Amino acid sequence: MKCAWLVLLLGSLLLPCVSHALDPPKPESSAKSAPGTPAAPRELGWEDLLPESERFAPPLNSQRVRPLFDDESGPAAEQEGSAQVNAKLDGLTIRLPGFVVPLGVDKEYRVSEFLLVPYFGACLHVPPPPPNQIVYVKMAQPMRLQSMYEPVWVVGKLSTQRVSSQLAEAAYSIAGVRTEKYEEP
């Protein structure tokens, strides 16, 4: 009888150790996160910001006044669009490439608020892109502005909150966590 209790006692003590050795816990870095969470931001393209009704719509003939300068007459400057958003993206942590249009720069060339736009010169030339192709970004920590000519990735939480600035109206905003140098895949 003493032997049976001893085997039972040893078994109950050793079983968790043997089980743990056969199936060790995975480190946090190897755990898969759902796209759109802080651990794995969902990578978006500018077309993803359009609501489905605008993604495949034929382009409209522009009713806007034509730009005065040749460099403002390309297809990007003639965009028609809306302030309609893709509501499915609201609240996701995303990664979006674009160009920085600062809304203010401090003495150390750092920016904490800016517009992220899909092409260089947007919002600096007239007309700006449609609101659903402009994203207002408020960084948690100011970032050093290297160049307005170089695109960046912005990582942060996307919101369908509209923001107006002196340059343009944005249909989206991002609570920016970080920026990364843009490199083509």
Protein backbone atom coordinates (compact mmCIF):
# COMPACT_ATOMS: atom_id res chain seq x y z
CA MET A 1 0.00 0.00 0.00
CA LYS A 2 2.86 2.35 0.85
CA CYS A 3 4.36 1.64 -2.57
CA ALA A 4 1.12 2.63 -4.38
CA TRP A 5 0.97 5.96 -2.51
CA LEU A 6 4.62 6.61 -3.32
CA VAL A 7 4.06 5.94 -7.05
CA LEU A 8 0.95 8.13 -7.02
CA LEU A 9 2.79 10.94 -5.21
CA LEU A 10 5.82 10.80 -7.53
CA GLY A 11 3.57 10.60 -10.58
CA SER A 12 1.62 13.70 -9.55
CA LEU A 13 4.87 15.59 -8.96
CA LEU A 14 6.67 14.44 -12.11
CA LEU A 15 3.78 14.52 -14.59
CA PRO A 16 3.69 18.35 -14.90
CA CYS A 17 7.48 18.42 -15.36
CA VAL A 18 7.42 15.75 -18.07
CA SER A 19 4.45 17.44 -19.78
CA HIS A 20 6.23 20.81 -19.67
CA ALA A 21 9.41 19.29 -21.16
CA LEU A 22 7.48 17.66 -24.01
CA ASP A 23 5.48 20.82 -24.81
CA PRO A 24 7.51 23.87 -23.77
CA PRO A 25 5.76 27.25 -23.87
CA LYS A 26 6.33 29.31 -27.01
CA PRO A 27 8.21 32.59 -26.60
CA GLU A 28 6.02 35.67 -27.05
CA SER A 29 7.89 36.76 -30.17
CA SER A 30 6.91 33.59 -32.02
CA ALA A 31 3.25 33.89 -31.09
CA LYS A 32 1.14 34.82 -34.09
CA SER A 33 -0.98 37.93 -33.77
CA ALA A 34 -3.99 38.78 -35.84
CA PRO A 35 -3.24 41.40 -38.51
CA GLY A 36 -4.28 44.81 -37.25
CA THR A 37 -3.05 44.32 -33.68
CA PRO A 38 -0.08 46.20 -32.17
CA ALA A 39 2.16 43.13 -32.50
CA ALA A 40 1.35 42.72 -36.20
CA PRO A 41 0.06 45.89 -37.87
CA ARG A 42 -2.05 45.33 -40.97
CA GLU A 43 -0.25 46.67 -44.03
CA LEU A 44 -2.52 48.85 -46.14
CA GLY A 45 -2.34 50.50 -49.53
CA TRP A 46 -4.13 53.73 -50.38
CA GLU A 47 -6.85 51.90 -52.30
CA ASP A 48 -7.75 50.09 -49.04
CA LEU A 49 -8.89 53.44 -47.60
CA LEU A 50 -11.57 53.78 -50.26
CA PRO A 51 -15.01 52.34 -49.48
CA GLU A 52 -15.89 49.40 -51.72
CA SER A 53 -18.32 51.56 -53.70
CA GLU A 54 -15.42 53.79 -54.84
CA ARG A 55 -12.76 51.15 -55.48
CA PHE A 56 -14.02 49.96 -58.81
CA ALA A 57 -15.96 53.01 -59.94
CA PRO A 58 -14.97 54.48 -63.31
CA PRO A 59 -13.10 57.79 -63.01
CA LEU A 60 -15.26 60.88 -63.18
CA ASN A 61 -14.60 63.68 -65.63
CA SER A 62 -13.09 66.45 -63.58
CA GLN A 63 -15.26 69.52 -63.12
CA ARG A 64 -12.50 71.36 -61.30
CA VAL A 65 -10.61 74.35 -62.62
CA ARG A 66 -7.44 73.20 -64.33
CA PRO A 67 -4.17 73.95 -62.48
CA LEU A 68 -2.03 76.86 -63.59
CA PHE A 69 1.30 75.03 -63.56
CA ASP A 70 2.32 72.05 -65.67
CA ASP A 71 3.61 70.07 -62.71
CA GLU A 72 0.13 70.19 -61.15
CA SER A 73 -1.77 68.83 -64.13
CA GLY A 74 -1.01 65.12 -63.76
CA PRO A 75 -3.64 62.50 -62.91
CA ALA A 76 -2.90 62.71 -59.18
CA ALA A 77 -3.76 66.41 -59.09
CA GLU A 78 -7.01 65.81 -60.96
CA GLN A 79 -8.34 63.22 -58.52
CA GLU A 80 -12.00 63.33 -57.71
CA GLY A 81 -13.11 61.62 -54.57
CA SER A 82 -15.08 61.86 -51.42
CA ALA A 83 -14.87 61.86 -47.68
CA GLN A 84 -16.43 58.38 -47.51
CA VAL A 85 -14.33 55.91 -45.53
CA ASN A 86 -13.80 52.17 -45.27
CA ALA A 87 -15.44 51.70 -41.85
CA LYS A 88 -13.99 48.17 -41.53
CA LEU A 89 -10.56 49.71 -40.87
CA ASP A 90 -11.64 51.83 -37.88
CA GLY A 91 -9.64 50.92 -34.78
CA LEU A 92 -7.07 48.69 -36.49
CA THR A 93 -3.35 49.05 -35.96
CA ILE A 94 -2.02 49.58 -39.47
CA ARG A 95 1.12 50.27 -41.49
CA LEU A 96 0.64 52.72 -44.39
CA PRO A 97 3.24 54.20 -46.76
CA GLY A 98 3.16 57.80 -47.89
CA PHE A 99 4.72 61.23 -47.94
CA VAL A 100 4.87 63.57 -44.94
CA VAL A 101 3.35 67.04 -45.18
CA PRO A 102 4.25 68.65 -41.84
CA LEU A 103 1.71 70.79 -40.04
CA GLY A 104 4.49 72.24 -37.91
CA VAL A 105 8.21 71.72 -37.31
CA ASP A 106 10.10 72.54 -34.11
CA LYS A 107 13.63 74.03 -33.84
CA GLU A 108 15.17 70.57 -34.02
CA TYR A 109 13.28 69.68 -37.24
CA ARG A 110 10.95 67.32 -35.41
CA VAL A 111 7.35 66.82 -36.39
CA SER A 112 4.54 65.57 -34.18
CA GLU A 113 1.57 66.34 -36.46
CA PHE A 114 1.45 65.88 -40.21
CA LEU A 115 -0.65 64.81 -43.14
CA LEU A 116 0.26 61.51 -44.79
CA VAL A 117 -0.47 61.61 -48.51
CA PRO A 118 -0.13 59.06 -51.34
CA TYR A 119 2.15 61.06 -53.65
CA PHE A 120 4.81 63.73 -53.35
CA GLY A 121 3.53 67.29 -53.46
CA ALA A 122 -0.04 66.48 -52.43
CA CYS A 123 -1.55 69.27 -50.29
CA LEU A 124 1.28 71.59 -51.33
CA HIS A 125 -0.19 71.92 -54.81
CA VAL A 126 -3.81 72.55 -55.67
CA PRO A 127 -6.14 70.70 -55.57
CA PRO A 128 -5.35 68.32 -52.70
CA PRO A 129 -6.31 64.65 -52.89
CA PRO A 130 -9.84 63.75 -51.78
CA PRO A 131 -10.29 63.50 -47.99
CA ASN A 132 -10.35 59.69 -48.07
CA GLN A 133 -6.83 59.80 -49.56
CA ILE A 134 -5.37 62.02 -46.81
CA VAL A 135 -4.53 60.81 -43.30
CA TYR A 136 -3.89 63.12 -40.35
CA VAL A 137 -1.13 61.69 -38.13
CA LYS A 138 -0.46 62.64 -34.50
CA MET A 139 2.75 60.96 -33.30
CA ALA A 140 3.11 59.78 -29.71
CA GLN A 141 6.69 61.10 -29.79
CA PRO A 142 7.91 63.74 -32.28
CA MET A 143 9.88 62.30 -35.19
CA ARG A 144 12.86 63.90 -36.87
CA LEU A 145 11.91 64.97 -40.38
CA GLN A 146 14.63 63.68 -42.69
CA SER A 147 13.12 64.72 -46.01
CA MET A 148 9.71 65.50 -47.45
CA TYR A 149 10.93 63.93 -50.69
CA GLU A 150 11.29 60.43 -49.24
CA PRO A 151 8.27 58.24 -48.42
CA VAL A 152 7.89 56.60 -45.00
CA TRP A 153 5.79 53.89 -43.39
CA VAL A 154 3.59 55.08 -40.55
CA VAL A 155 2.52 52.55 -37.93
CA GLY A 156 -0.32 53.30 -35.55
CA LYS A 157 -4.00 53.00 -34.74
CA LEU A 158 -6.27 54.13 -37.59
CA SER A 159 -9.47 56.03 -36.92
CA THR A 160 -12.22 57.21 -39.24
CA GLN A 161 -12.23 60.50 -37.37
CA ARG A 162 -12.17 63.47 -39.76
CA VAL A 163 -9.64 66.24 -39.17
CA SER A 164 -9.43 69.61 -40.89
CA SER A 165 -6.21 71.58 -41.21
CA GLN A 166 -5.12 74.72 -43.02
CA LEU A 167 -3.91 72.53 -45.91
CA ALA A 168 -6.66 69.96 -46.38
CA GLU A 169 -9.37 67.84 -44.84
CA ALA A 170 -8.47 64.27 -43.87
CA ALA A 171 -11.12 61.55 -43.61
CA TYR A 172 -8.81 59.38 -41.47
CA SER A 173 -6.45 59.91 -38.58
CA ILE A 174 -3.67 57.79 -37.09
CA ALA A 175 -2.39 57.79 -33.54
CA GLY A 176 1.20 57.23 -34.69
CA VAL A 177 3.46 54.88 -32.79
CA ARG A 178 6.46 55.00 -35.14
CA THR A 179 7.65 55.75 -38.63
CA GLU A 180 9.94 53.52 -40.67
CA LYS A 181 12.05 54.16 -43.73
CA TYR A 182 10.13 53.11 -46.83
CA GLU A 183 11.74 50.37 -48.86
CA GLU A 184 10.03 48.67 -51.76
CA PRO A 185 9.26 44.97 -51.17
